[in-house]
Coordinates of N, CA and C in Angstrom, one line a residue:
X28 N 0.8 -1.2 0.0 CA 0.0 0.0 0.0 C 0.9 1.2 0.0
X29 N 0.4 2.2 -0.7 CA 1.2 3.5 -0.7 C 0.8 4.3 0.4
X30 N 1.5 5.3 0.6 CA 1.3 6.2 1.8 C -0.1 6.9 1.6
X31 N -0.5 7.3 0.5 CA -1.8 8.0 0.3 C -2.9 7.1 0.6
X32 N -2.8 5.8 0.3 CA -3.9 4.9 0.6 C -4.0 4.7 2.1
X33 N -2.8 4.7 2.8 CA -2.9 4.5 4.2 C -3.5 5.7 4.9
X34 N -3.3 6.9 4.4 CA -3.8 8.1 5.1 C -5.3 8.4 4.8
X35 N -5.8 7.8 3.8 CA -7.2 8.0 3.4 C -8.2 7.6 4.5
X36 N -8.1 6.4 5.1 CA -9.0 6.0 6.2 C -8.9 6.9 7.4
X37 N -7.7 7.4 7.7 CA -7.5 8.3 8.8 C -8.2 9.6 8.6
X38 N -8.1 10.1 7.4 CA -8.7 11.4 7.1 C -10.3 11.2 7.1
X39 N -10.8 10.1 6.7 CA -12.2 9.8 6.8 C -12.7 9.8 8.2
X40 N -11.9 9.2 9.1 CA -12.3 9.2 10.5 C -12.2 10.5 11.1
X41 N -11.1 11.3 10.7 CA -11.0 12.7 11.2 C -12.2 13.5 10.7
X42 N -12.6 13.4 9.5 CA -13.7 14.2 9.0 C -15.0 13.8 9.7
X43 N -15.1 12.5 10.0 CA -16.3 12.1 10.7 C -16.3 12.8 12.1
X44 N -15.1 12.7 12.8 CA -15.0 13.3 14.1 C -15.3 14.8 14.0
X45 N -14.7 15.5 13.1 CA -14.9 16.9 12.9 C -16.4 17.3 12.7
X46 N -17.1 16.5 11.8 CA -18.5 16.7 11.5 C -19.3 16.5 12.8
X47 N -19.1 15.4 13.5 CA -19.9 15.1 14.7 C -19.6 16.2 15.8
X48 N -18.3 16.6 15.9 CA -18.0 17.7 16.9 C -18.7 19.0 16.5
X49 N -18.7 19.3 15.2 CA -19.4 20.6 14.8 C -20.9 20.5 15.1
X50 N -21.5 19.3 14.8 CA -22.9 19.1 15.1 C -23.2 19.2 16.6
X51 N -22.3 18.6 17.4 CA -22.4 18.7 18.8 C -22.4 20.1 19.3
X52 N -21.4 20.9 18.8 CA -21.3 22.3 19.2 C -22.5 23.1 18.8
X53 N -23.1 22.8 17.6 CA -24.3 23.5 17.1 C -25.4 23.2 18.0
X54 N -25.6 21.9 18.3 CA -26.7 21.5 19.2 C -26.6 22.1 20.6
X55 N -25.3 22.2 21.1 CA -25.0 22.8 22.4 C -25.4 24.2 22.4
X56 N -25.1 25.0 21.3 CA -25.4 26.4 21.2 C -26.9 26.6 21.2
X57 N -27.6 25.7 20.4 CA -29.1 25.8 20.4 C -29.7 25.6 21.7
X58 N -29.2 24.6 22.4 CA -29.7 24.3 23.8 C -29.5 25.4 24.7
X59 N -28.3 26.1 24.7 CA -28.1 27.2 25.5 C -29.0 28.4 25.2
X60 N -29.3 28.6 23.9 CA -30.2 29.7 23.5 C -31.6 29.4 24.0
X61 N -32.0 28.1 23.8 CA -33.4 27.8 24.2 C -33.5 27.8 25.7
X62 N -32.5 27.4 26.4 CA -32.5 27.5 27.9 C -32.6 28.9 28.4
X63 N -31.9 29.9 27.7 CA -32.0 31.3 28.1 C -33.4 31.8 27.8
X64 N -33.9 31.5 26.6 CA -35.3 32.0 26.3 C -36.3 31.4 27.3
X65 N -36.1 30.2 27.7 CA -37.1 29.6 28.6 C -37.0 30.3 29.9
X66 N -35.8 30.5 30.4 CA -35.7 31.2 31.7 C -36.2 32.6 31.6
X67 N -36.0 33.3 30.5 CA -36.6 34.7 30.4 C -38.1 34.6 30.3
X68 N -38.7 33.6 29.7 CA -40.1 33.5 29.6 C -40.7 33.2 31.0
X69 N -40.0 32.4 31.8 CA -40.5 32.1 33.2 C -40.4 33.3 34.0
X70 N -39.3 34.1 33.9 CA -39.2 35.3 34.7 C -40.3 36.3 34.3
X71 N -40.6 36.5 33.0 CA -41.7 37.4 32.5 C -43.0 36.9 33.0
X72 N -43.2 35.6 33.0 CA -44.5 35.1 33.5 C -44.7 35.3 35.0
X73 N -43.6 35.2 35.7 CA -43.8 35.4 37.2 C -44.0 36.9 37.5
X74 N -43.5 37.7 36.7 CA -43.7 39.2 36.9 C -45.1 39.6 36.6
X75 N -45.7 39.0 35.5 CA -47.0 39.4 35.1 C -48.1 38.9 36.1
X76 N -47.9 37.8 36.7 CA -48.9 37.2 37.6 C -49.9 36.4 36.7
X77 N -51.1 36.2 37.3 CA -52.1 35.5 36.5 C -52.8 36.4 35.5
X78 N -52.8 36.0 34.3 CA -53.5 36.8 33.3 C -54.9 36.2 33.1
X79 N -55.9 37.1 33.4 CA -57.3 36.7 33.2 C -57.9 37.6 32.2
X80 N -58.4 37.0 31.2 CA -59.1 37.8 30.2 C -60.6 37.5 30.2
X81 N -61.3 38.6 30.3 CA -62.8 38.5 30.3 C -63.3 38.4 28.9
X82 N -63.9 37.3 28.6 CA -64.4 37.1 27.3 C -65.8 37.7 27.1
X83 N -66.7 37.4 28.0 CA -68.0 38.0 27.9 C -68.4 38.6 29.3
X84 N -69.0 39.7 29.4 CA -69.5 40.2 30.6 C -70.7 39.5 31.1
X85 N -70.8 39.2 32.4 CA -72.0 38.4 32.9 C -73.2 39.3 32.9
X86 N -74.3 38.8 32.5 CA -75.6 39.5 32.5 C -76.6 38.7 33.3
X87 N -77.5 39.4 34.0 CA -78.5 38.8 34.8 C -79.5 38.1 33.8
X88 N -80.0 36.9 34.2 CA -80.9 36.2 33.3 C -82.2 36.9 33.1
X89 N -82.8 36.7 32.0 CA -84.1 37.4 31.7 C -85.2 36.6 32.5
X90 N -85.2 35.3 32.5 CA -86.2 34.5 33.2 C -85.5 33.6 34.2
X91 N -86.1 33.6 35.4 CA -85.5 32.8 36.5 C -85.6 31.3 36.1
X92 N -84.6 30.5 36.4 CA -84.6 29.1 36.1 C -84.9 28.4 37.4
X93 N -85.0 27.1 37.3 CA -85.3 26.2 38.5 C -84.1 26.1 39.4
X94 N -84.2 25.7 40.6 CA -85.4 25.3 41.4 C -86.0 26.6 41.9
X95 N -87.3 26.5 42.0 CA -88.1 27.6 42.6 C -88.1 27.5 44.1
X96 N -87.5 28.4 44.7 CA -87.3 28.4 46.2 C -88.6 28.5 46.9
X97 N -89.5 29.3 46.4 CA -90.8 29.4 47.1 C -91.6 28.1 47.1
X98 N -91.6 27.4 46.0 CA -92.4 26.1 45.9 C -91.7 25.1 46.8
X99 N -90.4 25.1 46.8 CA -89.7 24.1 47.7 C -90.0 24.4 49.2
X100 N -90.0 25.7 49.5 CA -90.2 26.0 50.9 C -91.6 25.7 51.4
X101 N -92.6 25.9 50.5 CA -94.0 25.6 50.8 C -94.1 24.1 51.0
X102 N -93.6 23.3 50.0 CA -93.7 21.8 50.1 C -93.0 21.3 51.3
X103 N -91.8 21.8 51.7 CA -91.1 21.4 52.9 C -92.0 21.7 54.1
X104 N -92.6 22.8 54.2 CA -93.5 23.2 55.3 C -94.7 22.2 55.4
X105 N -95.3 22.0 54.3 CA -96.5 21.1 54.3 C -96.0 19.7 54.7
X106 N -94.9 19.2 54.2 CA -94.5 17.8 54.5 C -94.1 17.7 56.0
X107 N -93.5 18.7 56.5 CA -93.1 18.7 57.9 C -94.4 18.7 58.8
X108 N -95.3 19.5 58.4 CA -96.6 19.6 59.1 C -97.3 18.3 59.1
X109 N -97.3 17.6 58.0 CA -98.0 16.3 57.9 C -97.3 15.3 58.8
X110 N -96.0 15.3 58.7 CA -95.2 14.3 59.6 C -95.5 14.6 61.1
X111 N -95.5 15.9 61.4 CA -95.8 16.2 62.8 C -97.2 15.8 63.2
X112 N -98.1 15.9 62.3 CA -99.5 15.5 62.6 C -99.6 14.0 62.8
X113 N -98.9 13.3 61.9 CA -99.0 11.8 62.0 C -98.3 11.4 63.3
X114 N -97.2 12.0 63.7 CA -96.5 11.7 65.0 C -97.5 11.9 66.2
X115 N -98.2 13.0 66.1 CA -99.1 13.4 67.2 C -100.3 12.3 67.3
X116 N -100.8 11.9 66.1 CA -101.9 10.9 66.1 C -101.4 9.6 66.7
X117 N -100.2 9.2 66.3 CA -99.6 7.9 66.7 C -99.4 8.0 68.2
X118 N -98.8 9.0 68.7 CA -98.5 9.2 70.1 C -99.8 9.2 70.9
X119 N -100.8 9.9 70.5 CA -102.1 9.9 71.2 C -102.7 8.5 71.2
X120 N -102.6 7.8 70.1 CA -103.1 6.5 70.0 C -102.4 5.5 71.0
X121 N -101.1 5.6 71.1 CA -100.4 4.8 72.0 C -100.7 5.1 73.4
X122 N -100.9 6.4 73.8 CA -101.3 6.8 75.1 C -102.7 6.3 75.5
X123 N -103.5 6.4 74.5 CA -104.9 5.9 74.7 C -104.9 4.4 74.9
X124 N -104.1 3.7 74.1 CA -104.0 2.2 74.2 C -103.5 1.7 75.5
X125 N -102.6 2.5 76.1 CA -102.0 2.1 77.4 C -103.1 2.3 78.6
X126 N -104.2 2.9 78.3 CA -105.2 3.0 79.3 C -105.8 1.7 79.7
X127 N -106.0 0.8 78.7 CA -106.6 -0.5 78.9 C -105.5 -1.5 79.2
X128 N -105.7 -2.4 80.2 CA -104.6 -3.3 80.6 C -104.2 -4.3 79.5
X129 N -105.1 -4.7 78.7 CA -104.8 -5.6 77.6 C -103.9 -5.0 76.5
X130 N -104.2 -3.8 76.2 CA -103.4 -3.0 75.2 C -102.0 -2.6 75.8
X131 N -102.0 -2.3 77.1 CA -100.8 -2.0 77.8 C -99.8 -3.1 77.7
X132 N -100.3 -4.3 77.9 CA -99.4 -5.5 77.9 C -98.8 -5.7 76.5
X133 N -99.7 -5.6 75.5 CA -99.2 -5.7 74.1 C -98.1 -4.7 73.8
X134 N -98.4 -3.5 74.2 CA -97.4 -2.4 73.9 C -96.1 -2.7 74.6
X135 N -96.1 -3.2 75.9 CA -94.9 -3.4 76.6 C -94.1 -4.6 76.0
X136 N -94.8 -5.7 75.5 CA -94.2 -6.7 74.8 C -93.5 -6.2 73.5
X137 N -94.3 -5.4 72.8 CA -93.8 -4.8 71.5 C -92.5 -4.0 71.8
X138 N -92.6 -3.2 72.8 CA -91.4 -2.3 73.2 C -90.2 -3.2 73.6
X139 N -90.4 -4.2 74.3 CA -89.3 -5.1 74.7 C -88.7 -5.8 73.5
X140 N -89.5 -6.2 72.6 CA -89.0 -6.9 71.4 C -88.2 -5.9 70.5
X141 N -88.7 -4.7 70.4 CA -88.0 -3.7 69.6 C -86.7 -3.3 70.3
X142 N -86.7 -3.1 71.5 CA -85.5 -2.8 72.3 C -84.5 -3.9 72.2
X143 N -84.9 -5.1 72.1 CA -84.0 -6.2 71.9 C -83.3 -6.2 70.5
X144 N -84.1 -5.8 69.5 CA -83.6 -5.7 68.2 C -82.5 -4.6 68.1
X145 N -82.8 -3.5 68.7 CA -81.9 -2.3 68.6 C -80.8 -2.4 69.7
X146 N -80.8 -3.4 70.6 CA -79.7 -3.5 71.5 C -79.9 -2.8 72.8
X147 N -81.1 -2.3 73.1 CA -81.4 -1.6 74.3 C -82.2 -2.5 75.2
X148 N -81.9 -2.4 76.5 CA -82.6 -3.2 77.5 C -83.2 -2.4 78.6

């Protein structure tokens, strides 16, 4: 082999090294530029604070929507009154039933069985 043939592979590897080194330096420079821009953007964002943009101004509705509070309040009052009335009738019935000895015994057995179910004695 001649001397020129021996040097050719060396120059190819040198040129590959130089090309890769140049590309490395190029990418390194790009990374540094992007990192600086990113840091500047973060600093600018922290200075500005929260950016809120109002798209549409809120307007009061023309027609009220559901739920209708008045109807709900009236229904709740009526339901509570009915439950109170039922409670009073049941309580009055139990008091009247305790007046007779036979009913009083039934009620006491019923009370004992229910207290056993719920764990009270």
